[in-house]
GROMACS .gro file of N, CA, C and O in nm:
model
  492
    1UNK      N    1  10.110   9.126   8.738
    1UNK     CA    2  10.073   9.154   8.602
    1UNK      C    3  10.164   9.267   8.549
    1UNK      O    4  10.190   9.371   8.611
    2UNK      N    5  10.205   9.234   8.435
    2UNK     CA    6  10.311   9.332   8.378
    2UNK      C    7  10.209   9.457   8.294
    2UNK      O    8  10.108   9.437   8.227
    3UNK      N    9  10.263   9.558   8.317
    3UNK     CA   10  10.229   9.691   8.224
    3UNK      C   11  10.229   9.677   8.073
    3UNK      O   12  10.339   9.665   8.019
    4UNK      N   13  10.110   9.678   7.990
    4UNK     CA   14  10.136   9.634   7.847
    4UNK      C   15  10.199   9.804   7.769
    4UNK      O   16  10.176   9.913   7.822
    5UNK      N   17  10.243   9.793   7.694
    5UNK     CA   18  10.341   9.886   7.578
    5UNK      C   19  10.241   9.943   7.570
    5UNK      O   20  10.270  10.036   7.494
    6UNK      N   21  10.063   9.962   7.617
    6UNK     CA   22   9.996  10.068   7.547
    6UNK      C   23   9.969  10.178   7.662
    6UNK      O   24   9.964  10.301   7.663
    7UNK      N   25   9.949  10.055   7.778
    7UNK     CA   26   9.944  10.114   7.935
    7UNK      C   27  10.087  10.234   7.970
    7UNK      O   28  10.074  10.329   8.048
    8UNK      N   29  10.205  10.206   7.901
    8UNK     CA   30  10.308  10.192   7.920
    8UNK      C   31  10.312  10.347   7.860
    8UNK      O   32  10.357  10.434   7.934
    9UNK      N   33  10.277  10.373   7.759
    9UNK     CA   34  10.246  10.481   7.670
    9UNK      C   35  10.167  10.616   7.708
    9UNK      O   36  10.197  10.731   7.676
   10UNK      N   37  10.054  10.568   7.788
   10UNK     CA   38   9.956  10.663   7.859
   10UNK      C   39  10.055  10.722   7.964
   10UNK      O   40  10.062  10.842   7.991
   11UNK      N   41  10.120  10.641   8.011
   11UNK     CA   42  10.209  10.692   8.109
   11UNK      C   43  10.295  10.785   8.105
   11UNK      O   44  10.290  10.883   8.181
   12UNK      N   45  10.406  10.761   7.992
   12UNK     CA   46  10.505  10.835   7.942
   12UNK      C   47  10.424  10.944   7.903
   12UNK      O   48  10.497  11.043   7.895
   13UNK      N   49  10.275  10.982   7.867
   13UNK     CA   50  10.240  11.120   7.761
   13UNK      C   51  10.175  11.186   7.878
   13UNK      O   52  10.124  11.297   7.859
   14UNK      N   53  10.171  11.141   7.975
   14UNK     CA   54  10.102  11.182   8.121
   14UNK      C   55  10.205  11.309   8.204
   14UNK      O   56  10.308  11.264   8.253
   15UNK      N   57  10.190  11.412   8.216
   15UNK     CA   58  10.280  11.518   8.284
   15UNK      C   59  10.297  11.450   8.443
   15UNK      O   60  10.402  11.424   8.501
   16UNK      N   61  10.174  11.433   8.487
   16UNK     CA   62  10.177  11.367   8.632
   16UNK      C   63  10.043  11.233   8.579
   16UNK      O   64   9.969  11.216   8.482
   17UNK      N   65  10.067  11.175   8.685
   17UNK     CA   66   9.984  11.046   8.749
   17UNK      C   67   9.916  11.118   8.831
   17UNK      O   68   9.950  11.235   8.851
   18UNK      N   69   9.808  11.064   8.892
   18UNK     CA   70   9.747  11.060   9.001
   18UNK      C   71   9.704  10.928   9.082
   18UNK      O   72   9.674  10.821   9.028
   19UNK      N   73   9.707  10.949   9.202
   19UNK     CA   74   9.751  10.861   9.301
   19UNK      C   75   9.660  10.873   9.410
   19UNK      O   76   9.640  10.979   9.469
   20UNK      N   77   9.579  10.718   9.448
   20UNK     CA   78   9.495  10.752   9.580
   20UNK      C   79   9.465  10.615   9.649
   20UNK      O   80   9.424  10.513   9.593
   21UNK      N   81   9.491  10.631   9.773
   21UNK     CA   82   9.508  10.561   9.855
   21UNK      C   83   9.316  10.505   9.895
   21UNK      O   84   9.239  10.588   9.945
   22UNK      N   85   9.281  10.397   9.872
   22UNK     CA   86   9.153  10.368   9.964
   22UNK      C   87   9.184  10.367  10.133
   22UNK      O   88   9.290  10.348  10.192
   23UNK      N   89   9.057  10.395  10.181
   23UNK     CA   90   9.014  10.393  10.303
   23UNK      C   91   8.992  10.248  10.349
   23UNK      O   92   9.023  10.155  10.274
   24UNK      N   93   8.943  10.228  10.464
   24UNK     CA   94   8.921  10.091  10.523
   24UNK      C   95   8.816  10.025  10.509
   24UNK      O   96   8.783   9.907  10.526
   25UNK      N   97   8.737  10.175  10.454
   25UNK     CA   98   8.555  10.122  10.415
   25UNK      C   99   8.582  10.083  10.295
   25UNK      O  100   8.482  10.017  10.267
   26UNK      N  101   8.688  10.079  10.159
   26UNK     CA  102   8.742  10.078  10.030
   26UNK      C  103   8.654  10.203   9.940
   26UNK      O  104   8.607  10.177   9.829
   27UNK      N  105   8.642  10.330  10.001
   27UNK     CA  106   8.643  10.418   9.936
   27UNK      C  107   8.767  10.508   9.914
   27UNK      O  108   8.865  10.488   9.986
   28UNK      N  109   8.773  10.636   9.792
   28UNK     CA  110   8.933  10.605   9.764
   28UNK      C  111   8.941  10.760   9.849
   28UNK      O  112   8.852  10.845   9.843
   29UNK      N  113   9.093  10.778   9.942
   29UNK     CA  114   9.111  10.911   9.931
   29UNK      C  115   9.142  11.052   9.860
   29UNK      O  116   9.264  11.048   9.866
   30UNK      N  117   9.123  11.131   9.818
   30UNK     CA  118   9.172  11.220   9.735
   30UNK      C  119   9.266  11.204   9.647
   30UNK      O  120   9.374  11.168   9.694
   31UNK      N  121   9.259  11.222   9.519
   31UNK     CA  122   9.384  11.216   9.407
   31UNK      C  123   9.488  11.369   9.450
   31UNK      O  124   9.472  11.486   9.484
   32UNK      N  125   9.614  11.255   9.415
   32UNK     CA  126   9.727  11.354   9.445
   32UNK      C  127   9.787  11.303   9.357
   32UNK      O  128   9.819  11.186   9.334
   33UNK      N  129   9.812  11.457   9.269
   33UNK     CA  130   9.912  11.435   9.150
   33UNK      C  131  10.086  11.432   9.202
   33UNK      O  132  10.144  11.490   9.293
   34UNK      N  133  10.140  11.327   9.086
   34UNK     CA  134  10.262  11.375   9.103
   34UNK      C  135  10.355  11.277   9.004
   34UNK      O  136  10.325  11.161   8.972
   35UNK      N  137  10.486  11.358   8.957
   35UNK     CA  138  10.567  11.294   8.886
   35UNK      C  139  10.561  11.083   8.843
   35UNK      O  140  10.545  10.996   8.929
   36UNK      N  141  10.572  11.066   8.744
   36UNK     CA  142  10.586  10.955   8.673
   36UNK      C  143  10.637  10.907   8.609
   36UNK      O  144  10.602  10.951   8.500
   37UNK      N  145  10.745  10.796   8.590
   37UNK     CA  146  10.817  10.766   8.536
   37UNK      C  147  10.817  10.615   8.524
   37UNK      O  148  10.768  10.537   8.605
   38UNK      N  149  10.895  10.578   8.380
   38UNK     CA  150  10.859  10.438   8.383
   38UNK      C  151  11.030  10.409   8.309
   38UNK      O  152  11.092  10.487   8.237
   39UNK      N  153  11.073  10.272   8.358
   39UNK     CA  154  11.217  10.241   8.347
   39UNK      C  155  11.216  10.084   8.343
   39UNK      O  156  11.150  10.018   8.424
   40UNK      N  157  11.291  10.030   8.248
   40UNK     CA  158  11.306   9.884   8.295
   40UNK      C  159  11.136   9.833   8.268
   40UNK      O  160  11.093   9.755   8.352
   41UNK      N  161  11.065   9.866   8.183
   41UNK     CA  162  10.918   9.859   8.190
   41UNK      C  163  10.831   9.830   8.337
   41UNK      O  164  10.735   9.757   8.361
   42UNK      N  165  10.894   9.904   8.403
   42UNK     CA  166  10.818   9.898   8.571
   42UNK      C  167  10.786  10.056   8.545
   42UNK      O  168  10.851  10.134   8.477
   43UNK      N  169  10.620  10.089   8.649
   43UNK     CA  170  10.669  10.199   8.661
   43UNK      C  171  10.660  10.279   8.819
   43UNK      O  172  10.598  10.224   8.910
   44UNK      N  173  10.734  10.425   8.840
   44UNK     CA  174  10.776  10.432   8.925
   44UNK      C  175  10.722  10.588   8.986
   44UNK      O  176  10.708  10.684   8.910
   45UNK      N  177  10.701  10.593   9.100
   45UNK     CA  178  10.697  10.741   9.130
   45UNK      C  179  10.777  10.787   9.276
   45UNK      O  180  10.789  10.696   9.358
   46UNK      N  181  10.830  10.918   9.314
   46UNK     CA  182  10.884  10.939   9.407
   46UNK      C  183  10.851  11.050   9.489
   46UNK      O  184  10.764  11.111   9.428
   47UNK      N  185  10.878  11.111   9.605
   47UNK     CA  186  10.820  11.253   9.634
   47UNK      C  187  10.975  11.268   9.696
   47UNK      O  188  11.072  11.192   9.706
   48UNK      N  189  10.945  11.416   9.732
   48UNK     CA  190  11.088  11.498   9.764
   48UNK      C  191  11.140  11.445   9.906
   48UNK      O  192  11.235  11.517   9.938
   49UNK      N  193  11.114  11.335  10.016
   49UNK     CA  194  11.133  11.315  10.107
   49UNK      C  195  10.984  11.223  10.140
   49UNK      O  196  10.866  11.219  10.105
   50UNK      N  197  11.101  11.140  10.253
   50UNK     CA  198  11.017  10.970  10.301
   50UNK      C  199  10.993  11.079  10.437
   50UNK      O  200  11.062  11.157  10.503
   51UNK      N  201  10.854  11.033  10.435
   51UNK     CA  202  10.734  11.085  10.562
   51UNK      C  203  10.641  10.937  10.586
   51UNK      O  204  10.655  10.827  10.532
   52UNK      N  205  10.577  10.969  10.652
   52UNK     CA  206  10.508  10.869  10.695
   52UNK      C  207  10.327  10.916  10.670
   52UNK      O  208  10.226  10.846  10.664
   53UNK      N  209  10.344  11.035  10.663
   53UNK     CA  210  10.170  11.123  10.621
   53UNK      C  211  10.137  11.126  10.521
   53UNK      O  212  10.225  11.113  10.436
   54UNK      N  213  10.023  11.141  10.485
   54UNK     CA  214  10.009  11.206  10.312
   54UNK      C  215   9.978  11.081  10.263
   54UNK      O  216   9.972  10.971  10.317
   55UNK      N  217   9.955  11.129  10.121
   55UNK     CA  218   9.971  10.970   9.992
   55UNK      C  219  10.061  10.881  10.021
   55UNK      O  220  10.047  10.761   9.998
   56UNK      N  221  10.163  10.933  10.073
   56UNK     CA  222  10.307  10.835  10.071
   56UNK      C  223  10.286  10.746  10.203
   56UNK      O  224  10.238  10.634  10.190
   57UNK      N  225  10.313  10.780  10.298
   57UNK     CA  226  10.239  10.684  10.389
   57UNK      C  227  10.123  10.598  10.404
   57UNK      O  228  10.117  10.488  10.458
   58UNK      N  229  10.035  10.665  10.347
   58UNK     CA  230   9.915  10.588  10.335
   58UNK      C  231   9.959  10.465  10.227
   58UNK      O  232   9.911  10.352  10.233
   59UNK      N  233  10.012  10.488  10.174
   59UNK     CA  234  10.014  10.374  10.033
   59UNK      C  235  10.102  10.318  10.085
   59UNK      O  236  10.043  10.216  10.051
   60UNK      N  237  10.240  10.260  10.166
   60UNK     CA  238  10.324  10.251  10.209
   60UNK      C  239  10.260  10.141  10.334
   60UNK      O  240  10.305  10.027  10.341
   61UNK      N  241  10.159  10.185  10.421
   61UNK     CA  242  10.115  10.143  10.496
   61UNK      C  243   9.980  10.005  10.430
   61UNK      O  244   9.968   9.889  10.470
   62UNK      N  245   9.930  10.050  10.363
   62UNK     CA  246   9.856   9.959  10.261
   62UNK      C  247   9.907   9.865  10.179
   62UNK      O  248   9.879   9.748  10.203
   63UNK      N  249   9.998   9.900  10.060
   63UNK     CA  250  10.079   9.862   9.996
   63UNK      C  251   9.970   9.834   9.860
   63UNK      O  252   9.972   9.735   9.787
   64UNK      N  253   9.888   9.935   9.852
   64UNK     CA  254   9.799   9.921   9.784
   64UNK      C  255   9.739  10.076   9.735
   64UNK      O  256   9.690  10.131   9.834
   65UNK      N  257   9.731  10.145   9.636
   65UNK     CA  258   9.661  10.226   9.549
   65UNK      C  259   9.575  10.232   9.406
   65UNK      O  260   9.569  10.140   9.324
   66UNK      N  261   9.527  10.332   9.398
   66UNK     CA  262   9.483  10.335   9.275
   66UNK      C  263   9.532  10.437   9.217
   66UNK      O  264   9.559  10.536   9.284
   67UNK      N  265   9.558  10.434   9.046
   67UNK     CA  266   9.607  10.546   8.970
   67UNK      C  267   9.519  10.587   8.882
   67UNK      O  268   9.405  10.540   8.876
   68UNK      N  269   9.570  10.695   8.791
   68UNK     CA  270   9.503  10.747   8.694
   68UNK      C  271   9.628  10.851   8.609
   68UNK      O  272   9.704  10.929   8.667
   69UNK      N  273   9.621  10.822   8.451
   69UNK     CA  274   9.651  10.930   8.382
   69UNK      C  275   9.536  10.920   8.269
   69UNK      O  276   9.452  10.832   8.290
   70UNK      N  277   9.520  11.001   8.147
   70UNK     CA  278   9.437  11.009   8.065
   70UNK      C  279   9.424  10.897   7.981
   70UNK      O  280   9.492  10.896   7.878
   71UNK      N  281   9.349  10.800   8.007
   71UNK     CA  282   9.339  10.745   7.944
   71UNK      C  283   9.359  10.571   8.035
   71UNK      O  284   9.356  10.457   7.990
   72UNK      N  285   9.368  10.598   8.104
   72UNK     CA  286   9.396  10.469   8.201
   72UNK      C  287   9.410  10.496   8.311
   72UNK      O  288   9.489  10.573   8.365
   73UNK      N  289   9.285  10.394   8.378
   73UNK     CA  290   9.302  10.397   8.587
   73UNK      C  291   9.307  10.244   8.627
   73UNK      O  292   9.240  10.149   8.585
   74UNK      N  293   9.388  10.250   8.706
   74UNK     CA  294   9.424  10.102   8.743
   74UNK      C  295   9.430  10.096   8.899
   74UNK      O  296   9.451  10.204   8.955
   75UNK      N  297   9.416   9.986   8.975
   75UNK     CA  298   9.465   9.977   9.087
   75UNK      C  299   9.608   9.896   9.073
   75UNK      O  300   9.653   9.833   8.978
   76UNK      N  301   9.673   9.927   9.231
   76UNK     CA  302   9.817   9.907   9.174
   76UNK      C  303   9.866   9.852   9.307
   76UNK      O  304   9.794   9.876   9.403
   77UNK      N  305   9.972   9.784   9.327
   77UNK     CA  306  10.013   9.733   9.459
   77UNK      C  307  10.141   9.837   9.500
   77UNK      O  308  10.124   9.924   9.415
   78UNK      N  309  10.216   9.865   9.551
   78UNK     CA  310  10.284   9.950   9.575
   78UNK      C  311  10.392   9.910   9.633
   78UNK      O  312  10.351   9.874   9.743
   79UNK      N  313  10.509   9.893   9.630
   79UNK     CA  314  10.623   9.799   9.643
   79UNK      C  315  10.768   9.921   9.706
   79UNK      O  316  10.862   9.949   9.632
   80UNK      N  317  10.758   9.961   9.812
   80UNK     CA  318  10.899  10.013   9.847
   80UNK      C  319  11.050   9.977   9.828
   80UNK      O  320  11.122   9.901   9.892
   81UNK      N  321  11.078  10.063   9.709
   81UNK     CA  322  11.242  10.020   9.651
   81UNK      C  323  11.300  10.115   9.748
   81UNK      O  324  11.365  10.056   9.834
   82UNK      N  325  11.298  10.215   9.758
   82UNK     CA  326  11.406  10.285   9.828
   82UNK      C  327  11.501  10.287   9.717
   82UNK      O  328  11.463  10.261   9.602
   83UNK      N  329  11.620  10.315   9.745
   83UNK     CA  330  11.694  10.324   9.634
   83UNK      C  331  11.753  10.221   9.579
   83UNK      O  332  11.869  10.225   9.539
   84UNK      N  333  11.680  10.124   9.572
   84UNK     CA  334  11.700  10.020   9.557
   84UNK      C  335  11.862   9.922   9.500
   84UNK      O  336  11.958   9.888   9.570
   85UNK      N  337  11.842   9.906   9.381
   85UNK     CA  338  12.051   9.869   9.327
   85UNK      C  339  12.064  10.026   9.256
   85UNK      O  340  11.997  10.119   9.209
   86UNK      N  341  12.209   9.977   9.287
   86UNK     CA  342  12.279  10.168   9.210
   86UNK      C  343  12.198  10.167   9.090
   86UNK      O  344  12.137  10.266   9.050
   87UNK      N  345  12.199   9.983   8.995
   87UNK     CA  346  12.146  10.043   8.845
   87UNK      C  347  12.001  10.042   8.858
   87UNK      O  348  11.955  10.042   8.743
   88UNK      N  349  11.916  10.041   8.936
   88UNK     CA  350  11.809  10.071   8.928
   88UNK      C  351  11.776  10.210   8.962
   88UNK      O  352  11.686  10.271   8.904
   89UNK      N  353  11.860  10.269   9.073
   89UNK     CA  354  11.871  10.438   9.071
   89UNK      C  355  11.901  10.478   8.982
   89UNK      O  356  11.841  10.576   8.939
   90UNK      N  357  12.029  10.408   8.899
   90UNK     CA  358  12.048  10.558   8.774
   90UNK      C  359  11.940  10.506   8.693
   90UNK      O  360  11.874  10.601   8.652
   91UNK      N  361  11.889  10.382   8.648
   91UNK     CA  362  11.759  10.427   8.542
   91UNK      C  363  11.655  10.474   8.569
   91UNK      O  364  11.586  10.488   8.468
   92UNK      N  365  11.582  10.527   8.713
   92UNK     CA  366  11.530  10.604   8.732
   92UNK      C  367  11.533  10.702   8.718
   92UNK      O  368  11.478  10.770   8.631
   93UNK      N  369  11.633  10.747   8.844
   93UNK     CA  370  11.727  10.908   8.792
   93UNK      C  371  11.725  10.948   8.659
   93UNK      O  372  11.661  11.049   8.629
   94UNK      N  373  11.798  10.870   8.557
   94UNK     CA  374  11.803  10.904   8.386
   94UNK      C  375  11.650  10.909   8.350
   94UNK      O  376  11.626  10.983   8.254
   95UNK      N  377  11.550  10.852   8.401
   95UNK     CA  378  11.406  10.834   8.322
   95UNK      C  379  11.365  10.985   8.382
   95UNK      O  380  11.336  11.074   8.302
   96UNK      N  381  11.363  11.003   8.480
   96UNK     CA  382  11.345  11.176   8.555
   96UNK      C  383  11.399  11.283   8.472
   96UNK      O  384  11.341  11.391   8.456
   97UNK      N  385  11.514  11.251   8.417
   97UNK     CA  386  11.559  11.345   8.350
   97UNK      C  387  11.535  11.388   8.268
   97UNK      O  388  11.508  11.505   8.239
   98UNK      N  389  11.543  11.273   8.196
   98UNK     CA  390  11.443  11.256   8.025
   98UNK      C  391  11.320  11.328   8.001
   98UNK      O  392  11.287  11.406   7.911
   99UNK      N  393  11.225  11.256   8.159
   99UNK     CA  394  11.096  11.335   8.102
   99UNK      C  395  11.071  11.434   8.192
   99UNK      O  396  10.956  11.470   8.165
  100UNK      N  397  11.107  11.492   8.273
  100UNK     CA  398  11.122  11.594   8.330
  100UNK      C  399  11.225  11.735   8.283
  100UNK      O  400  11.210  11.851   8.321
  101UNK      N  401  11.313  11.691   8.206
  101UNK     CA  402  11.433  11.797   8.213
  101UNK      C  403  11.453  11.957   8.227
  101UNK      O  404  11.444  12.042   8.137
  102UNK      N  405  11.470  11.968   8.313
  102UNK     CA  406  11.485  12.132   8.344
  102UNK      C  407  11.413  12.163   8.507
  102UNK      O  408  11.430  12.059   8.571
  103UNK      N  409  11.350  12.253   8.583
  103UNK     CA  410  11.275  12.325   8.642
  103UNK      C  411  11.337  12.212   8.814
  103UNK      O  412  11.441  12.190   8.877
  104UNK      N  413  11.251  12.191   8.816
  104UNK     CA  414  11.236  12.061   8.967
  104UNK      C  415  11.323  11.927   8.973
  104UNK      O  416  11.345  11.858   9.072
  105UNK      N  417  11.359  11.912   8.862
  105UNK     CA  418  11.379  11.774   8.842
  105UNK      C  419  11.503  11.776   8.950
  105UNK      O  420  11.478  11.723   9.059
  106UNK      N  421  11.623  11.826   8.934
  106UNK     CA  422  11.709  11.817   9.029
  106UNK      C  423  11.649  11.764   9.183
  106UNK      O  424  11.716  11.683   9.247
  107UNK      N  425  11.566  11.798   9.216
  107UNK     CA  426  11.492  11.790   9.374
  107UNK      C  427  11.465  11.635   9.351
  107UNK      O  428  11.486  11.568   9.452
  108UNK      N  429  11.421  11.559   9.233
  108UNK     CA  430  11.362  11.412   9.251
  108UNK      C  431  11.495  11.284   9.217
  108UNK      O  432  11.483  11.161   9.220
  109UNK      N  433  11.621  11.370   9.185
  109UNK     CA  434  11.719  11.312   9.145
  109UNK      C  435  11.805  11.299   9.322
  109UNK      O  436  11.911  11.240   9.345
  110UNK      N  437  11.768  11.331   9.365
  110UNK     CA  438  11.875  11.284   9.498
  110UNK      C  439  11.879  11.224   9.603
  110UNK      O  440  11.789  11.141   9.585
  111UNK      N  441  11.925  11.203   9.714
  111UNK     CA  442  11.928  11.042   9.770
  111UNK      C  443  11.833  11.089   9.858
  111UNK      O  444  11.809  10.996   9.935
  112UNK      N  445  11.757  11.199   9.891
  112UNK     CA  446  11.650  11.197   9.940
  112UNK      C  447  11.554  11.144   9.890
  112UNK      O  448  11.504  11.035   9.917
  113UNK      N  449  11.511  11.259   9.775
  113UNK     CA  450  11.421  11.185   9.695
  113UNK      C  451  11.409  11.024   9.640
  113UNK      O  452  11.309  10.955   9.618
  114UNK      N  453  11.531  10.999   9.630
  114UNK     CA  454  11.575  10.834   9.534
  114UNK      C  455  11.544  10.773   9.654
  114UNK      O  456  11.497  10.665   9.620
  115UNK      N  457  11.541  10.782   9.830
  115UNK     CA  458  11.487  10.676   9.876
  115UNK      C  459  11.331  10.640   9.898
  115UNK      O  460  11.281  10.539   9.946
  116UNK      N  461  11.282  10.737   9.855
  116UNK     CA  462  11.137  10.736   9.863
  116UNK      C  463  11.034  10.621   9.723
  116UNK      O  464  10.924  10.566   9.719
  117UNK      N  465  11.113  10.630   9.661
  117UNK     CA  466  11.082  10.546   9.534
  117UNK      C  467  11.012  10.405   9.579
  117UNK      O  468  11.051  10.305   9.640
  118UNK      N  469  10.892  10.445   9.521
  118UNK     CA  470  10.835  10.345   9.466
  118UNK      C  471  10.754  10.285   9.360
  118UNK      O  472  10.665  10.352   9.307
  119UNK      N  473  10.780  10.157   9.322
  119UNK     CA  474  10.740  10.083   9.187
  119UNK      C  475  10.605  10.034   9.251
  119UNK      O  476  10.578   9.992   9.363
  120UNK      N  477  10.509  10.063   9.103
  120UNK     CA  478  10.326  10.039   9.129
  120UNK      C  479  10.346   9.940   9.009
  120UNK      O  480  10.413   9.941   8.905
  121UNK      N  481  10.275   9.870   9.057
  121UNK     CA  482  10.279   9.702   8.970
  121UNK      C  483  10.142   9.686   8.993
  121UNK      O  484  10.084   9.691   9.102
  122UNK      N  485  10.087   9.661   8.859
  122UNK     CA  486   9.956   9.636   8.819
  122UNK      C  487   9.926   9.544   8.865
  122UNK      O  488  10.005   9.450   8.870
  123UNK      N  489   9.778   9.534   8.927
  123UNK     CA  490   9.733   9.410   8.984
  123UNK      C  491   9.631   9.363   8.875
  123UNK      O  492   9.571   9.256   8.889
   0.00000   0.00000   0.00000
């Protein structure tokens, strides 16, 4: 299911997402905020380095989360790009920039960060 232009919107006005992995009983684990970006109308989030612990593993291992920004919570499937094609890195990279620009952003722009990327596709 594709992200509609309004879903699409909550996103972009969202500073962070929040992100949580269910359990096995399908209760959810703790929300963990973090950067959001949307490119190519997919959208995408990354952390500073691929681990296997945390939100990122857990969702990785599932391939399955739930989100939240104001105004919209969805569950989401979770799809490992890694850095996927060069032009799908730089329109990420460029979407980071855009709505991030200044402070941290450098840290989510690099091939550390860029392999951690992954696209949440609405179920």
């Amino acid at each position: 299911m594709s992200w509609t232009d309004e879903q699409l919107a909550h996103i972009d006005a969202a500073r962070e997402l929040e992100i949580a992995v269910r359990r096995a009983d399908g209760t959810l684990r703790p929300w963990t905020p973090i950067w959001v970006v949307h490119a190519i109308g997919d959208v995408y989030v990354r952390t500073w380095y691929r681990r296997d612990t945390g939100w990122f593993g857990q969702a990785l291992r599932s391939g399955r989360a739930r989100v939240r920004v104001p105004g919209l919570e969805a569950d989401v499937r979770v799809e490992d790009v890694g850095t996927g094609s060069s032009v799908l890195r730089a329109d990420v990279d460029d979407a980071y920039r855009a709505k991030y620009d200044g402070g941290s952003t450098g840290n989510m722009v690099t091939d550390d960060a860029a392999a951690t990327t992954l696209r949440l596709l609405r179920e």
